[in-house]
C-alpha positions as a printed NumPy array, in Angstrom:
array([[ -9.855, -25.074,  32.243],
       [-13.077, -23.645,  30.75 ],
       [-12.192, -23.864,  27.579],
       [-13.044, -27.609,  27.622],
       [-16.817, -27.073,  28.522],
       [-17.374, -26.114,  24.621],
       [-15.083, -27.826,  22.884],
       [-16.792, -30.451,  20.868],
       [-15.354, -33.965,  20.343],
       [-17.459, -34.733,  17.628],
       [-16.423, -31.234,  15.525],
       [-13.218, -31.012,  17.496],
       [-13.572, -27.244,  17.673],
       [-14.771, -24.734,  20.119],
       [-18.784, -23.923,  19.839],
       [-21.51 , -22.39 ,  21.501],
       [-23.446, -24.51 ,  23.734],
       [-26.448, -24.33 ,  25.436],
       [-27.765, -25.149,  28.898],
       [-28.773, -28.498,  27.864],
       [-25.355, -29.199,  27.012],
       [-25.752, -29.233,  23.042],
       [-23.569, -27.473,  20.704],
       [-24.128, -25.631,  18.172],
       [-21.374, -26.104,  15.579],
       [-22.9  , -25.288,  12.353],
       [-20.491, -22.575,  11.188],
       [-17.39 , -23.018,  11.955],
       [-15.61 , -22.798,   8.819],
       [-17.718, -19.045,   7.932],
       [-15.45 , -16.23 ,   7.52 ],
       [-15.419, -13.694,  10.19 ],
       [-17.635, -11.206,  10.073],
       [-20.83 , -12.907,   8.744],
       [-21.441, -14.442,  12.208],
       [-20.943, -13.54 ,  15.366],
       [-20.039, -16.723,  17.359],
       [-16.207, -15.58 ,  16.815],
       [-14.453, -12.57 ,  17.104],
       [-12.706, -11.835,  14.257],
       [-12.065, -15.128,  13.365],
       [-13.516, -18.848,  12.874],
       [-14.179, -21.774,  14.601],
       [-11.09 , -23.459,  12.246],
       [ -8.883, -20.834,  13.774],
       [ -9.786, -20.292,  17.445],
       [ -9.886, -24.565,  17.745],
       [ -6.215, -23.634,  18.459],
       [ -6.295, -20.919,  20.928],
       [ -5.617, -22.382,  24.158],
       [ -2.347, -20.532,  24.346],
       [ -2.666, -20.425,  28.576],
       [ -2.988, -24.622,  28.251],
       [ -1.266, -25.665,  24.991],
       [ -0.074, -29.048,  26.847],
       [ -3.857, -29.406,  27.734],
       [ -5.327, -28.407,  24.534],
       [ -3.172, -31.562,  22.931],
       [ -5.061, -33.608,  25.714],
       [ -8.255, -32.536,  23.985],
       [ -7.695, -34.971,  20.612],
       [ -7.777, -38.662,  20.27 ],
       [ -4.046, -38.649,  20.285],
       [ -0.574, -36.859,  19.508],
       [ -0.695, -37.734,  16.165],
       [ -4.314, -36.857,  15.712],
       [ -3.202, -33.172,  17.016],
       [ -0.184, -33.208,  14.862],
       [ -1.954, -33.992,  11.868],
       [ -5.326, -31.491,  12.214],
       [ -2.682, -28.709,  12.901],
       [ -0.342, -29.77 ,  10.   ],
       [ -3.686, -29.58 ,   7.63 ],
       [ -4.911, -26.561,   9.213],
       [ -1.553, -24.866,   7.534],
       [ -0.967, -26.823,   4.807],
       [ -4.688, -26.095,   3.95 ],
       [ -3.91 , -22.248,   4.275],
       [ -1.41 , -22.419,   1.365],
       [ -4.065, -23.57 ,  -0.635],
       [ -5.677, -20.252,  -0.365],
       [ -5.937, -18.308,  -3.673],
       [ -5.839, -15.081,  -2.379],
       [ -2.736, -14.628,  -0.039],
       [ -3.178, -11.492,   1.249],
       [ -6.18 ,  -9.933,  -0.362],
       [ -8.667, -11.675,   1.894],
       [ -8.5  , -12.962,   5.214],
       [ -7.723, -17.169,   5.342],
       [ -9.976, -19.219,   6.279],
       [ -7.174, -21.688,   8.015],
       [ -3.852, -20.393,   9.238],
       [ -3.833, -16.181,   8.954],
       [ -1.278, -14.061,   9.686],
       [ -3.458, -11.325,   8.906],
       [ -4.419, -11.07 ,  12.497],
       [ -3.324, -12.468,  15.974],
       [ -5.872, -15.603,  16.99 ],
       [ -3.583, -17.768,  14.888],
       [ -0.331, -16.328,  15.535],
       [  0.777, -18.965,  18.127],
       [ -0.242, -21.88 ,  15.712],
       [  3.008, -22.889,  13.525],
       [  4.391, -23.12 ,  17.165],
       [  2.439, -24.912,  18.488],
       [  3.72 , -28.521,  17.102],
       [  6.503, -29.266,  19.549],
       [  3.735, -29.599,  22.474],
       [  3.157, -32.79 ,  21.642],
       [  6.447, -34.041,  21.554],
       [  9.642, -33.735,  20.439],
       [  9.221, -35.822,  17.19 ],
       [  6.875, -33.091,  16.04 ],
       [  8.91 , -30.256,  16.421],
       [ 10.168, -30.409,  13.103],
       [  6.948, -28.922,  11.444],
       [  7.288, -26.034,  12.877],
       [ 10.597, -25.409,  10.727],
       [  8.48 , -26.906,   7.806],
       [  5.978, -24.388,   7.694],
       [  7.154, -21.118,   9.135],
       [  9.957, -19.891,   6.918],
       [  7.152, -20.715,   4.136],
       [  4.487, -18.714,   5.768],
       [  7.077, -16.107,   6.359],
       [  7.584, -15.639,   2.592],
       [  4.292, -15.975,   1.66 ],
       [  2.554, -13.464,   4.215],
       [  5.626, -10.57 ,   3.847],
       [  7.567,  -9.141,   0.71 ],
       [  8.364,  -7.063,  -1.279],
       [  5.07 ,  -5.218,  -3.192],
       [  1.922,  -3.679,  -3.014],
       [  0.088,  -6.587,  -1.186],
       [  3.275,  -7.477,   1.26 ],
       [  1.525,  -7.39 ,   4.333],
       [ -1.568,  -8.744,   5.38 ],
       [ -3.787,  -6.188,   6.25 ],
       [ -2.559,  -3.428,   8.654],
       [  0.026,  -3.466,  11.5  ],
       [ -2.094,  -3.846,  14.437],
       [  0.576,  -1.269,  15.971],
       [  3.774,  -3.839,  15.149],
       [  1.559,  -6.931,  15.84 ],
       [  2.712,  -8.678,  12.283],
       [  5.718,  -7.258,  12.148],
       [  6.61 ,  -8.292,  15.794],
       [  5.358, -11.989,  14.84 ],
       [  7.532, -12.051,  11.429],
       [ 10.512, -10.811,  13.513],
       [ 10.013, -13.609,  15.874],
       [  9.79 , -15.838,  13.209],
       [ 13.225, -14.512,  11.831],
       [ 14.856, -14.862,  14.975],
       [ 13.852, -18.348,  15.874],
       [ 13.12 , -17.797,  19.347],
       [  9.033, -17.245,  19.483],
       [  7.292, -15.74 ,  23.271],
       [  4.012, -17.728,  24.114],
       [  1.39 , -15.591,  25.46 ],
       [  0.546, -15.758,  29.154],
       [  3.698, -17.416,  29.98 ],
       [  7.834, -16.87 ,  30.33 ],
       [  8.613, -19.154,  27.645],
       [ 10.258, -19.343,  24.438],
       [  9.988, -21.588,  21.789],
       [ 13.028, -22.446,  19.942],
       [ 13.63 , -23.177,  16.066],
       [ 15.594, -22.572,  12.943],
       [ 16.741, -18.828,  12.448],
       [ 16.867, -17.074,   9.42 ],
       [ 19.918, -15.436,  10.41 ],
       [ 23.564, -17.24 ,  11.622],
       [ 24.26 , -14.109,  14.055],
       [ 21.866, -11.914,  15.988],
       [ 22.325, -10.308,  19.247],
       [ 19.466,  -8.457,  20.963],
       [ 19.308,  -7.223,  24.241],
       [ 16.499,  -8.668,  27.038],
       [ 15.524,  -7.244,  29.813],
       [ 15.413,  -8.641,  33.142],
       [ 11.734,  -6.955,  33.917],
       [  9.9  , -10.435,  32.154],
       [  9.758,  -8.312,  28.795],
       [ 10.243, -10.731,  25.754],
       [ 13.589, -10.516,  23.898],
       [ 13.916,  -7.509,  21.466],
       [ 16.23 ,  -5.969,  18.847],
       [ 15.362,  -2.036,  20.326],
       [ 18.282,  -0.68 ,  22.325],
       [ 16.164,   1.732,  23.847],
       [ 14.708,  -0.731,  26.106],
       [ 15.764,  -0.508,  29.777],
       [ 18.044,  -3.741,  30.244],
       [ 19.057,  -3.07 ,  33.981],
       [ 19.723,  -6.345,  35.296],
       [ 19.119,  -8.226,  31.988],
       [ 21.86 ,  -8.992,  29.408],
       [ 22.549,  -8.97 ,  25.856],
       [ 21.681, -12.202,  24.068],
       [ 23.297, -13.852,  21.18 ],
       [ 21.579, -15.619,  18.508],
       [ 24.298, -18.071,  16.659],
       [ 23.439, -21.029,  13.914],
       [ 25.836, -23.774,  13.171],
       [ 25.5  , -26.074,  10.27 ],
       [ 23.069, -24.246,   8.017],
       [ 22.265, -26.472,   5.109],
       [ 23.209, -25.579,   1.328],
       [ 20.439, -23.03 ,   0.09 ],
       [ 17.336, -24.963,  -1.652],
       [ 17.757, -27.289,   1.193],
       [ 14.805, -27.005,   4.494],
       [ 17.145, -26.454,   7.43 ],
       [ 15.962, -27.833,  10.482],
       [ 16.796, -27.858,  14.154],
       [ 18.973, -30.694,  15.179],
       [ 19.325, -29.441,  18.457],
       [ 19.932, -26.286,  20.567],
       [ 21.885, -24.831,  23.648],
       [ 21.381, -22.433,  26.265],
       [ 24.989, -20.448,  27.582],
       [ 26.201, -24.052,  26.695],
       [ 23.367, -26.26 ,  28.392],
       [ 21.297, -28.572,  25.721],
       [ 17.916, -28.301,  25.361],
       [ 15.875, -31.473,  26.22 ],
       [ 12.904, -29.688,  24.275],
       [ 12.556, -26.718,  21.973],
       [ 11.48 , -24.566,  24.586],
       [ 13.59 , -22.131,  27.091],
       [ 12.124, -20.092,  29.789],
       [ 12.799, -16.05 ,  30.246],
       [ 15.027, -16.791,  33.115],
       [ 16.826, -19.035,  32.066],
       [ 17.976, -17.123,  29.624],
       [ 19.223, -14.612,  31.795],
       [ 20.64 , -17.053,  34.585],
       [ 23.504, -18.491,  32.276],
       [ 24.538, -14.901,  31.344],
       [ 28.331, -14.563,  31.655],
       [ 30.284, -12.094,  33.474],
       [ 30.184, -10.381,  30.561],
       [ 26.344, -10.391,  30.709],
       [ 25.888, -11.866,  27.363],
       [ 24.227, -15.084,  27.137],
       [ 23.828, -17.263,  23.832],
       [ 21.6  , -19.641,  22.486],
       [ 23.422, -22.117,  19.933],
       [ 20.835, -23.486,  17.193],
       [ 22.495, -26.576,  15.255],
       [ 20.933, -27.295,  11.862],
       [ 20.967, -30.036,   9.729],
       [ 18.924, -30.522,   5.995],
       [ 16.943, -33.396,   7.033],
       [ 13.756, -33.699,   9.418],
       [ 15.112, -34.872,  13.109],
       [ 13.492, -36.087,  16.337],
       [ 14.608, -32.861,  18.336],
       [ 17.813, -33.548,  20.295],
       [ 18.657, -36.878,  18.556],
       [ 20.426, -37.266,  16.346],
       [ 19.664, -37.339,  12.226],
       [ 17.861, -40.219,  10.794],
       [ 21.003, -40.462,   8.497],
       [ 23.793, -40.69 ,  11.306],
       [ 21.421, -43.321,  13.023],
       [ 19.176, -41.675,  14.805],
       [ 15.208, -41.581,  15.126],
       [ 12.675, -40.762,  11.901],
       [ 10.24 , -38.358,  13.538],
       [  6.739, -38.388,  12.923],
       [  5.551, -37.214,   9.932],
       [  1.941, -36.11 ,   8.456],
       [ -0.593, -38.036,   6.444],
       [ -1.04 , -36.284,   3.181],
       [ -3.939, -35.299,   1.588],
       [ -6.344, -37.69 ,  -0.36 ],
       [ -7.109, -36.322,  -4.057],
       [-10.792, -36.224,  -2.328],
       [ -9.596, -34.237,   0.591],
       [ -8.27 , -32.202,  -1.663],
       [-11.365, -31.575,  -3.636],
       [-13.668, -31.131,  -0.172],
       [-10.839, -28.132,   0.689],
       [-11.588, -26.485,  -2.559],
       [-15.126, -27.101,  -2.232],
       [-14.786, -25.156,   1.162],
       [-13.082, -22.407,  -0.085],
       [-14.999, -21.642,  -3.192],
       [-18.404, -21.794,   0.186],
       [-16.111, -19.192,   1.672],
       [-15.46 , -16.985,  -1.076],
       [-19.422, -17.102,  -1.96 ],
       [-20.514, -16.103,   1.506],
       [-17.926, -13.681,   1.567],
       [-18.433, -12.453,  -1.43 ],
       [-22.47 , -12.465,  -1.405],
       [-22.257, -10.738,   1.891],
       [-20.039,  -7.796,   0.864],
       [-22.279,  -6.876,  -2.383],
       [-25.522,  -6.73 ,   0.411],
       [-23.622,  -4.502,   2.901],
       [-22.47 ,  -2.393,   0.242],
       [-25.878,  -2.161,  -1.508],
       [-28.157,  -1.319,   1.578],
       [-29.549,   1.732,   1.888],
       [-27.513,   2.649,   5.049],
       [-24.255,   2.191,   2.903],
       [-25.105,   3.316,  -0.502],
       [-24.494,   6.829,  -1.482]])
C-alpha cells in the first residue's frame, strides 16, 4: 500500500514527494529519458501501474467512472499519436512493459466497463504489429511484445503478481494450448512440462459479421459462467475433464454489453460508456504532443552534438 503515499489527488498521478509532504508533479507528461523521476516511462503511464492492487488503485479516483474515463483517454489519446512506432507514446505504449497491463485494466471497476477493453485492444493490436519495416515497436525485450500481442490474440491476459486471468474477445474461434500445473501462465509451446496440468481449449461462439466490434457477452469455465471477466490459474485446471482438457467458452455479440447480462437489444443493461473529447480537449492533446515532440526532439540534437558523442 505504498504506492498511495505519492500519488497526488490534485495531478492524479504518481510523483516525487518530499519530507514535508509536497509533491513535485511538474513533469509528468515529459518523455522518458529527459528526466529521471521515471524509469523508462512517464508519470501519464506509470499513474496506472498498481498491477499488485488494481482493485485499490480504482479506490484512488473520485469514482468508477472517473477511473473509467482517465483510462479510456489515456488510450484513446495514444491513437492520436503521429508517430506509431517510430517514437515512444507519450500515453498508452506497447513499445515497452509499464503499460502493458493497461487496456486490461477496465473491468476492475466493474462489470459495465469491461467492454472497453474489447474496444481498444484488437485496435492497439493492429496498430502496434504488422506487416513492414516499422511492425514492431522497438525491440523484443526477449518475447516481451510478442508475449503481450499473443495474449491479446488469445483473449485470456495473466496479471502480474497474481494467478489470474483476464478474460475477453479472441481473435481466434479455436485455440488449444497446454498449461501447466506449476502456476506458469497458459502457453502455446509444447515443450513446456505440463505434468499435472492439462490442455486448454480456447472456443468463440457468436462472432459478429466482419466490420462489426465483437464483444464479450459472456464467458464459461469447463461449463461454469463467469460472474466477472476474470478466472484464476486453478480454476482453470480444477474443471479439467478426465480427459484433462478444460475449455473456456467466450460468447460474442456486435454490440457493447454489461458483462454477463444480457445485450442492450434483447433487454438487457446499456453499460457505461466514455465522455468524448471536447474540440478543446482535443486541441490541449495536440498542444501536448507537439511539447513532447519539441523536448524530444531538442534533446536528441544536444546529446548527439556534445562533444562526448560527436565524432
Amino acid at each position: 500500500q505504498a504506492y498511495r503515499n505519492v500519488w497526488n489527488n490534485k495531478t492524479q498521478t504518481f510523483c516525487a514527494r518530499y519530507l514535508n509532504g509536497s509533491f513535485d508533479c511538474d513533469y509528468e507528461f515529459l518523455p522518458y529519458p529527459i528526466h529521471g523521476e521515471y524509469v523508462e516511462g512517464n508519470g501519464e503511464e506509470y499513474r496506472w501501474y498498481v498491477q499488485h492492487d488494481p482493485y485499490g488503485l480504482v479506490s484512488l479516483y473520485a469514482s468508477k467512472d472517473e477511473y473509467a474515463t482517465q483510462l479510456y483517454r489515456f488510450h484513446a489519446d495514444a491513437l492520436l499519436w503521429p508517430f506509431n512506432t517510430t517514437l515512444p507514446n507519450p500515453f498508452f505504449w506497447a513499445g515497452n512493459e509499464p503499460t502493458f497491463f493497461t487496456p486490461f485494466q477496465f473491468a476492475y471497476a466493474g462489470n459495465e466497463y469491461a467492454h472497453l477493453t474489447q474496444r481498444f485492444v484488437p485496435v492497439l493490436n493492429d496498430a502496434y504489429f504488422f506487416n513492414g519495416p516499422a511492425g514492431i515497436p522497438g525491440n523484443d525485450d526477449y518475447g516481451a511484445m510478442s508475449s503481450w500481442l499473443m495474449f491479446g490474440y488469445l483473449g485470456l491476459y495473466p496479471a502480474a503478481t497474481s494467478n489470474n486471468y483476464t478474460v475477453f474477445v479472441p481473435r481466434f474461434d479455436n485455440v488449444t494450448l497446454r498449461v501447466s500445473a506449476r502456476g506458469a501462465a497458459a502457453t502455446p509451446f509444447r515443450g513446456v512440462p505440463a505434468e499435472g496440468g492439462a490442455v486448454l481449449r480456447l472456443v468463440a461462439h457468436g462472432r459478429p459479421a466482419a466490420g462489426t466490434t465483437a464483444y464479450l457477452g459472456n464467458a464459461s469455465v469447463n461449463g461454469v459462467p463467469l460472474a466477472t471477466p476474470f478466472v484464476t490459474h486453478e480454476e482453470l485446471l480444477a474443471g479439467a475433464g478426465p480427459d484433462g482438457v478444460a475449455r473456456i467458452d467466450f460468447y460474442l455479440c456486435g454490440e457493447a454489453t454489461v458483462f454477463g447480462a444480457p445485450a442492450p437489444s434483447q433487454g438487457g443493461p446499456a453499460p457505461w460508456q466514455p465522455p468524448l473529447h471536447s474540440e478543446s480537449e482535443r486541441e490541449t492533446i495536440n498542444e501536448l504532443i507537439e511539447q513532447y515532440v519539441d523536448v524530444l526532439t531538442s534533446n536528441q540534437r544536444a546529446y548527439f552534438s556534445s562533444s562526448s558523442h560527436s565524432r
